Short mmCIF file of C-alpha atoms and ligand atoms in Angstrom, two decimals:
data_model
loop_
_atom_site.label_atom_id
_atom_site.label_comp_id
_atom_site.label_asym_id
_atom_site.label_seq_id
_atom_site.Cartn_x
_atom_site.Cartn_y
_atom_site.Cartn_z
CA MET A 1 57.00 105.94 -167.97
CA ARG A 2 59.50 103.24 -168.99
CA VAL A 3 61.30 103.97 -172.26
CA LEU A 4 63.56 101.56 -174.16
CA ILE A 5 65.92 102.74 -176.91
CA THR A 6 67.56 100.12 -179.11
CA GLY A 7 70.72 101.56 -180.66
CA ILE A 8 71.16 103.91 -177.69
CA THR A 9 74.95 104.01 -178.11
CA GLY A 10 74.61 105.23 -181.71
CA PHE A 11 74.32 108.71 -183.13
CA ALA A 12 70.54 109.26 -183.14
CA GLY A 13 70.06 106.94 -180.14
CA SER A 14 72.31 109.03 -177.93
CA HIS A 15 70.57 112.27 -178.92
CA LEU A 16 67.19 110.66 -178.26
CA ALA A 17 68.47 109.59 -174.84
CA ASP A 18 69.45 113.23 -174.12
CA LEU A 19 65.93 114.34 -175.10
CA CYS A 20 64.25 111.69 -172.91
CA LEU A 21 66.34 112.75 -169.93
CA GLU A 22 65.06 116.34 -170.28
CA LYS A 23 61.53 115.05 -169.66
CA SER A 24 60.15 114.24 -166.23
CA ASP A 25 59.07 110.83 -164.96
CA ILE A 26 61.01 108.80 -167.49
CA GLU A 27 62.94 105.70 -166.58
CA LEU A 28 65.36 105.20 -169.47
CA PHE A 29 66.67 101.82 -170.64
CA GLY A 30 69.00 100.88 -173.44
CA ILE A 31 70.24 97.63 -174.83
CA ILE A 32 73.87 97.22 -175.61
CA ARG A 33 75.99 94.54 -177.31
CA TRP A 34 79.13 93.44 -175.56
CA ARG A 35 81.29 95.07 -178.22
CA SER A 36 79.33 98.34 -178.55
CA ARG A 37 81.33 101.55 -178.21
CA THR A 38 79.93 103.82 -175.51
CA GLU A 39 81.52 107.26 -176.13
CA ASN A 40 78.20 108.81 -177.17
CA ILE A 41 76.47 108.08 -173.87
CA GLU A 42 79.27 108.41 -171.35
CA HIS A 43 78.00 111.87 -170.28
CA ILE A 44 74.66 110.30 -169.17
CA TRP A 45 76.00 106.95 -168.00
CA ASP A 46 74.55 107.17 -164.47
CA ARG A 47 71.10 108.29 -165.63
CA LEU A 48 70.10 105.23 -167.63
CA GLN A 49 70.03 101.47 -167.29
CA LEU A 50 71.82 99.37 -169.88
CA LEU A 51 71.08 95.69 -170.46
CA GLU A 52 73.18 93.40 -172.58
CA CYS A 53 71.34 91.97 -175.58
CA ASP A 54 71.93 91.22 -179.25
CA LEU A 55 68.70 91.68 -181.20
CA ARG A 56 69.73 88.90 -183.56
CA ASP A 57 69.35 86.50 -180.64
CA ALA A 58 65.62 85.89 -180.08
CA ASN A 59 66.03 84.48 -176.56
CA SER A 60 68.09 87.32 -175.20
CA THR A 61 65.74 89.85 -176.84
CA ARG A 62 62.75 88.22 -175.22
CA ASP A 63 64.37 88.12 -171.77
CA VAL A 64 65.36 91.76 -171.91
CA VAL A 65 62.02 93.04 -173.23
CA GLU A 66 60.16 91.12 -170.50
CA LYS A 67 62.49 92.43 -167.83
CA ILE A 68 62.16 96.06 -168.92
CA SER A 69 58.45 95.91 -169.79
CA PRO A 70 58.59 99.28 -171.57
CA ASP A 71 55.74 101.67 -172.37
CA TYR A 72 57.61 103.14 -175.35
CA ILE A 73 60.19 101.42 -177.55
CA PHE A 74 62.28 103.41 -180.03
CA HIS A 75 63.85 100.92 -182.42
CA LEU A 76 66.95 102.59 -183.84
CA ALA A 77 69.48 99.73 -183.77
CA ALA A 78 70.57 98.88 -187.32
CA GLN A 79 73.42 98.57 -189.77
CA SER A 80 72.99 102.13 -191.05
CA PHE A 81 75.86 102.81 -193.49
CA VAL A 82 74.79 102.29 -197.11
CA PRO A 83 78.25 101.26 -198.56
CA THR A 84 78.63 98.53 -195.90
CA SER A 85 75.46 96.97 -197.23
CA TRP A 86 77.25 96.16 -200.50
CA ASN A 87 80.27 94.73 -198.72
CA ALA A 88 78.14 92.71 -196.29
CA PRO A 89 74.63 92.42 -197.76
CA SER A 90 73.45 89.39 -195.81
CA GLU A 91 74.73 90.83 -192.53
CA SER A 92 72.87 94.09 -193.27
CA LEU A 93 69.64 92.32 -194.15
CA SER A 94 69.73 89.98 -191.18
CA THR A 95 70.73 92.62 -188.62
CA ASN A 96 68.04 95.03 -189.78
CA ILE A 97 65.14 92.72 -190.59
CA LEU A 98 65.64 89.80 -188.19
CA GLY A 99 66.62 92.15 -185.36
CA GLU A 100 63.28 93.90 -185.72
CA LEU A 101 61.41 90.61 -186.09
CA ASN A 102 62.89 89.36 -182.80
CA LEU A 103 61.90 92.61 -181.10
CA PHE A 104 58.29 92.36 -182.34
CA GLU A 105 58.04 88.70 -181.36
CA ALA A 106 59.40 89.49 -177.90
CA VAL A 107 56.78 92.21 -177.39
CA ARG A 108 53.99 90.03 -178.78
CA LYS A 109 54.85 86.95 -176.74
CA ALA A 110 55.20 88.98 -173.56
CA GLY A 111 51.70 90.39 -174.21
CA LEU A 112 52.91 94.00 -173.87
CA SER A 113 50.78 96.84 -175.22
CA CYS A 114 53.65 99.31 -175.63
CA ARG A 115 54.00 101.77 -178.50
CA ILE A 116 56.90 101.06 -180.87
CA GLN A 117 58.60 103.50 -183.24
CA ILE A 118 60.52 101.99 -186.15
CA ALA A 119 63.31 104.05 -187.76
CA CYS A 120 62.74 103.44 -191.46
CA SER A 121 64.53 105.47 -194.15
CA SER A 122 64.19 107.65 -197.23
CA GLU A 123 66.62 105.20 -198.90
CA GLU A 124 63.52 103.02 -199.37
CA TYR A 125 62.28 105.43 -202.05
CA GLY A 126 65.59 105.15 -203.91
CA LEU A 127 65.16 106.20 -207.51
CA VAL A 128 62.61 108.99 -207.64
CA ALA A 129 61.41 110.77 -210.79
CA GLU A 130 61.61 114.61 -210.91
CA GLU A 131 57.82 114.85 -211.12
CA GLU A 132 57.46 112.80 -207.91
CA LEU A 133 59.30 115.43 -205.83
CA PRO A 134 58.79 116.28 -203.03
CA ILE A 135 58.40 112.66 -202.00
CA ARG A 136 55.23 111.70 -200.17
CA GLU A 137 54.69 108.54 -198.14
CA SER A 138 52.66 107.05 -201.02
CA ASN A 139 55.63 107.12 -203.43
CA PRO A 140 56.70 103.70 -204.80
CA PHE A 141 59.81 102.04 -203.37
CA ARG A 142 62.69 101.67 -205.84
CA PRO A 143 65.61 100.98 -203.48
CA LEU A 144 69.11 101.14 -204.96
CA SER A 145 71.11 99.42 -202.21
CA PRO A 146 70.84 96.31 -200.03
CA TYR A 147 70.47 98.77 -197.14
CA GLY A 148 67.42 100.32 -198.85
CA VAL A 149 65.93 96.85 -199.29
CA SER A 150 66.55 96.04 -195.62
CA LYS A 151 64.65 99.20 -194.62
CA VAL A 152 61.74 98.28 -196.93
CA GLY A 153 61.70 94.94 -195.07
CA GLN A 154 61.64 96.66 -191.67
CA ASP A 155 58.94 99.04 -192.85
CA MET A 156 56.68 96.30 -194.24
CA LEU A 157 57.21 94.12 -191.17
CA GLY A 158 56.00 97.03 -189.04
CA TYR A 159 52.92 97.37 -191.20
CA GLN A 160 52.21 93.64 -191.09
CA TYR A 161 52.58 93.32 -187.29
CA TYR A 162 50.20 96.24 -186.84
CA LYS A 163 47.65 94.68 -189.19
CA SER A 164 48.00 91.10 -187.96
CA TYR A 165 48.22 91.70 -184.22
CA GLY A 166 47.06 95.28 -183.68
CA MET A 167 50.47 96.21 -182.26
CA GLU A 168 50.94 99.95 -181.67
CA ILE A 169 53.65 100.44 -184.29
CA VAL A 170 54.44 103.86 -185.80
CA ARG A 171 56.86 103.91 -188.73
CA THR A 172 59.02 106.98 -189.40
CA ARG A 173 60.89 107.38 -192.69
CA GLY A 174 63.78 109.57 -191.64
CA PHE A 175 65.62 111.41 -194.39
CA ASN A 176 69.32 112.24 -193.92
CA HIS A 177 70.22 113.72 -190.55
CA THR A 178 73.46 114.96 -189.15
CA GLY A 179 75.03 116.91 -186.29
CA PRO A 180 77.49 116.40 -183.41
CA ARG A 181 78.51 112.73 -182.78
CA ARG A 182 77.72 111.69 -186.35
CA GLY A 183 79.94 108.71 -187.27
CA PRO A 184 82.94 109.70 -189.40
CA VAL A 185 81.93 107.62 -192.44
CA PHE A 186 78.78 109.64 -193.28
CA VAL A 187 79.21 112.45 -195.77
CA CYS A 188 78.84 115.64 -193.65
CA SER A 189 80.84 114.17 -190.82
CA ASP A 190 83.53 112.82 -193.13
CA PHE A 191 83.96 116.21 -194.82
CA ALA A 192 83.83 118.11 -191.52
CA ARG A 193 86.42 115.80 -189.96
CA GLN A 194 88.78 116.19 -192.91
CA ILE A 195 88.42 119.99 -192.75
CA THR A 196 89.30 120.10 -189.05
CA GLU A 197 92.31 117.85 -189.70
CA ILE A 198 93.45 120.28 -192.41
CA GLU A 199 92.79 123.27 -190.09
CA SER A 200 95.05 121.77 -187.43
CA GLY A 201 97.78 120.71 -189.87
CA ARG A 202 97.23 116.99 -189.27
CA LYS A 203 96.31 116.48 -192.92
CA LYS A 204 97.57 117.89 -196.23
CA PRO A 205 95.04 120.40 -197.68
CA VAL A 206 93.45 117.81 -199.97
CA MET A 207 89.81 116.76 -199.40
CA GLU A 208 88.86 113.27 -200.55
CA VAL A 209 85.28 113.04 -201.76
CA GLY A 210 82.91 110.64 -203.53
CA ASN A 211 79.91 111.55 -205.70
CA LEU A 212 79.23 115.28 -205.34
CA GLU A 213 76.34 115.19 -207.85
CA ALA A 214 73.81 113.59 -205.48
CA SER A 215 71.32 115.66 -203.45
CA ARG A 216 69.94 114.86 -200.02
CA ASP A 217 67.34 116.33 -197.66
CA PHE A 218 69.18 117.05 -194.38
CA THR A 219 67.66 117.59 -190.93
CA ASP A 220 69.50 118.27 -187.67
CA VAL A 221 69.65 115.11 -185.54
CA ARG A 222 68.16 117.02 -182.58
CA ASP A 223 65.09 117.88 -184.68
CA MET A 224 64.96 114.30 -185.94
CA VAL A 225 64.84 112.72 -182.46
CA ARG A 226 62.23 115.26 -181.36
CA GLY A 227 60.25 113.86 -184.30
CA TYR A 228 60.78 110.29 -183.08
CA TRP A 229 59.40 111.24 -179.69
CA LEU A 230 56.35 112.98 -181.20
CA ALA A 231 55.75 109.97 -183.44
CA LEU A 232 55.00 107.89 -180.33
CA GLU A 233 53.34 110.64 -178.36
CA LYS A 234 50.99 111.84 -181.10
CA GLY A 235 51.42 109.64 -184.20
CA ARG A 236 48.78 107.13 -185.24
CA ALA A 237 49.56 103.41 -184.91
CA GLY A 238 49.86 101.67 -188.28
CA GLU A 239 50.80 104.92 -190.02
CA VAL A 240 54.04 105.87 -191.71
CA TYR A 241 55.52 109.38 -191.65
CA ASN A 242 58.28 111.15 -193.55
CA ILE A 243 60.55 113.20 -191.28
CA CYS A 244 62.64 115.66 -193.27
CA SER A 245 63.31 119.34 -193.91
CA GLY A 246 61.55 119.53 -197.30
CA ARG A 247 64.75 120.94 -198.88
CA SER A 248 67.31 119.16 -200.98
CA TYR A 249 70.99 120.12 -200.93
CA GLY A 250 73.57 119.04 -203.48
CA ILE A 251 76.50 117.27 -201.78
CA GLN A 252 78.75 119.79 -203.57
CA SER A 253 76.87 122.61 -201.80
CA ILE A 254 77.30 120.87 -198.42
CA LEU A 255 81.03 120.75 -199.09
CA ASP A 256 81.03 124.44 -200.08
CA MET A 257 79.12 125.41 -196.92
CA LEU A 258 81.56 123.54 -194.67
CA ILE A 259 84.57 125.12 -196.39
CA ASP A 260 82.95 128.55 -196.09
CA ILE A 261 82.24 128.15 -192.37
CA SER A 262 85.81 127.01 -191.73
CA GLY A 263 87.54 129.46 -194.06
CA VAL A 264 90.22 126.84 -194.80
CA GLU A 265 91.87 126.60 -198.25
CA LEU A 266 92.01 123.18 -199.86
CA GLU A 267 91.99 121.14 -203.03
CA VAL A 268 89.14 118.68 -203.73
CA LYS A 269 89.98 115.26 -205.13
CA GLN A 270 87.62 112.44 -206.04
CA ASP A 271 88.49 109.09 -204.44
CA LYS A 272 87.00 106.39 -206.70
CA SER A 273 86.67 103.95 -203.79
CA ARG A 274 84.00 106.28 -202.36
CA LEU A 275 81.71 105.79 -205.36
CA ARG A 276 78.83 103.30 -205.03
CA PRO A 277 77.52 100.66 -207.48
CA SER A 278 74.37 102.81 -207.60
CA ASP A 279 73.71 106.02 -205.70
CA VAL A 280 70.28 107.52 -205.05
CA PRO A 281 70.46 110.73 -207.13
CA ARG A 282 68.05 113.00 -205.27
CA LEU A 283 65.95 112.93 -202.11
CA GLU A 284 63.59 115.72 -201.11
CA GLY A 285 60.72 114.89 -198.80
CA ASP A 286 57.29 116.18 -197.93
CA TYR A 287 56.64 116.08 -194.19
CA SER A 288 53.15 117.63 -194.22
CA LYS A 289 51.46 114.42 -193.01
CA PHE A 290 53.75 114.27 -189.97
CA ALA A 291 53.31 117.99 -189.26
CA ALA A 292 49.52 117.65 -189.44
CA ASP A 293 49.42 114.73 -186.97
CA THR A 294 52.10 115.83 -184.51
CA GLY A 295 52.80 119.56 -184.98
CA TRP A 296 56.48 118.82 -185.77
CA ASP A 297 58.51 121.32 -187.75
CA PRO A 298 62.30 121.39 -188.19
CA GLU A 299 63.82 124.22 -186.13
CA ILE A 300 67.60 124.11 -186.52
CA PRO A 301 69.02 125.62 -189.74
CA LEU A 302 71.57 123.56 -191.69
CA GLU A 303 74.26 126.25 -191.24
CA LYS A 304 74.07 125.79 -187.45
CA THR A 305 74.09 122.00 -187.77
CA LEU A 306 77.22 122.07 -189.95
CA SER A 307 78.99 124.57 -187.74
CA ASP A 308 78.17 122.46 -184.62
CA LEU A 309 79.51 119.42 -186.49
CA LEU A 310 82.80 121.17 -187.30
CA GLU A 311 83.08 122.20 -183.66
CA PHE A 312 82.43 118.60 -182.57
CA TRP A 313 85.39 117.40 -184.67
CA ARG A 314 87.64 120.17 -183.36
CA GLN A 315 86.82 119.10 -179.80
CA ASN A 316 86.90 115.32 -180.44
CA PRO A 317 89.62 114.58 -183.02
CA GLU A 318 90.21 111.08 -181.63
CA ARG A 319 86.71 109.97 -182.64
CA GLY A 320 87.93 109.98 -186.27
CA LYS A 321 89.59 106.65 -185.61
CA LEU A 322 86.27 105.02 -184.80
CA ILE A 323 83.52 103.80 -187.11
N1 GDD B 418 79.69 108.71 -196.99
C1 GDD B 418 80.13 109.48 -198.01
N2 GDD B 418 81.45 109.81 -198.11
N3 GDD B 418 79.20 109.92 -198.91
C2 GDD B 418 79.65 110.71 -199.91
C3 GDD B 418 80.99 111.08 -200.05
C4 GDD B 418 81.94 110.60 -199.11
O1 GDD B 418 83.14 110.87 -199.18
N4 GDD B 418 81.10 111.88 -201.15
C5 GDD B 418 79.87 111.99 -201.65
N5 GDD B 418 78.99 111.29 -200.93
C6 GDD B 418 77.55 111.16 -201.20
C7 GDD B 418 77.02 109.72 -201.24
O2 GDD B 418 77.35 109.09 -202.48
C8 GDD B 418 75.53 109.99 -201.06
O3 GDD B 418 74.97 110.38 -202.30
C9 GDD B 418 75.50 111.20 -200.11
O4 GDD B 418 76.82 111.77 -200.16
C10 GDD B 418 75.14 110.87 -198.67
O5 GDD B 418 75.92 109.80 -198.24
P1 GDD B 418 75.86 109.28 -196.70
O6 GDD B 418 76.18 110.39 -195.78
O7 GDD B 418 76.73 108.07 -196.62
O8 GDD B 418 74.33 108.95 -196.46
P2 GDD B 418 73.25 108.11 -197.31
O9 GDD B 418 72.36 109.10 -198.01
O10 GDD B 418 73.89 107.05 -198.11
O11 GDD B 418 72.42 107.38 -196.14
C11 GDD B 418 72.08 108.10 -194.95
O12 GDD B 418 70.77 108.59 -195.04
C12 GDD B 418 69.74 107.60 -195.03
C13 GDD B 418 68.40 108.34 -195.14
O13 GDD B 418 68.24 108.71 -196.48
C14 GDD B 418 72.27 107.18 -193.77
O14 GDD B 418 72.19 107.95 -192.59
C15 GDD B 418 71.23 106.10 -193.70
O15 GDD B 418 71.35 105.35 -192.50
C16 GDD B 418 69.84 106.78 -193.75
O16 GDD B 418 68.83 105.82 -193.69
#
């Protein structure tokens, strides 16, 4: 089977590549932009084929999709950091929505009948009322960031291409996920990196934080990518599935857990530049539809995820310089 991962050099993409390589009879392909960093996939470099392509360029996308002729496509490439979407809203919208559009058009024009997973997001739900928790797939969208809007666009485009052309598209709405290799700007990774810098004396014992009042539903990235695989193996085309743990954690409690695991002593200080124009207050998902169709269940407890993340930063302090 020929499998293509867009965003293979990224956090989830690299873990999905690891998972694919554990399976037999898979020929693994990734697309890569000339300026992409490759640290996350260097350990599997000789076991996959990388082709240069920028999804915002329709011609190069079409050439590459035709050349690979995949059976499965996992579409993970995106501008994925919410604060960047306020600094560069049009870049976020065009990368996320037009990139996906070019991918769909490439598949359609090449006449391929592959299955395509689209990585949508719980940020689409945005503002959720207490009585709507846990969030089901039928909840209204009230996105609170340009990023959330871009993911609504990707989601709806997936629905429309399925309806209009019968393309085998499965949409997953991933809630927050973390673990080793997580980029240093995302909350768990940012806090874990700062703690390991304090542990090693490279930083004064002062933690900079943003809004600790928010709550998020966290899943280990290794469980999340197992979900992506099952979405294509067992999910129904045209459907959309929440992938989440079903539990919401206050960001304050994530910070407390990380400090507890490390045992380090520190002072916590709010950095106003980390606050957002609007922050989704609480996300807690219901994944029963996905479990019913695929048998997926999260397996890795958050304590293990956070302790693996701390260990990742102890082993890879230089990654802190990268975005
Ligand atoms: N990044 C960051 N840094 N977030 C902080 C900080 C900080 O210092 N302090 C508090 N937070 C809060 C944010 O305000 C937010 O409420 C929460 O921690 C999580 O922030 P992120 O880790 O940046 O993730 P996100 O929830 O905005 O978005 C992530 O999850 C989405 C799924 O819901 C990203 O992974 C998205 O790509 C993904 O779609």
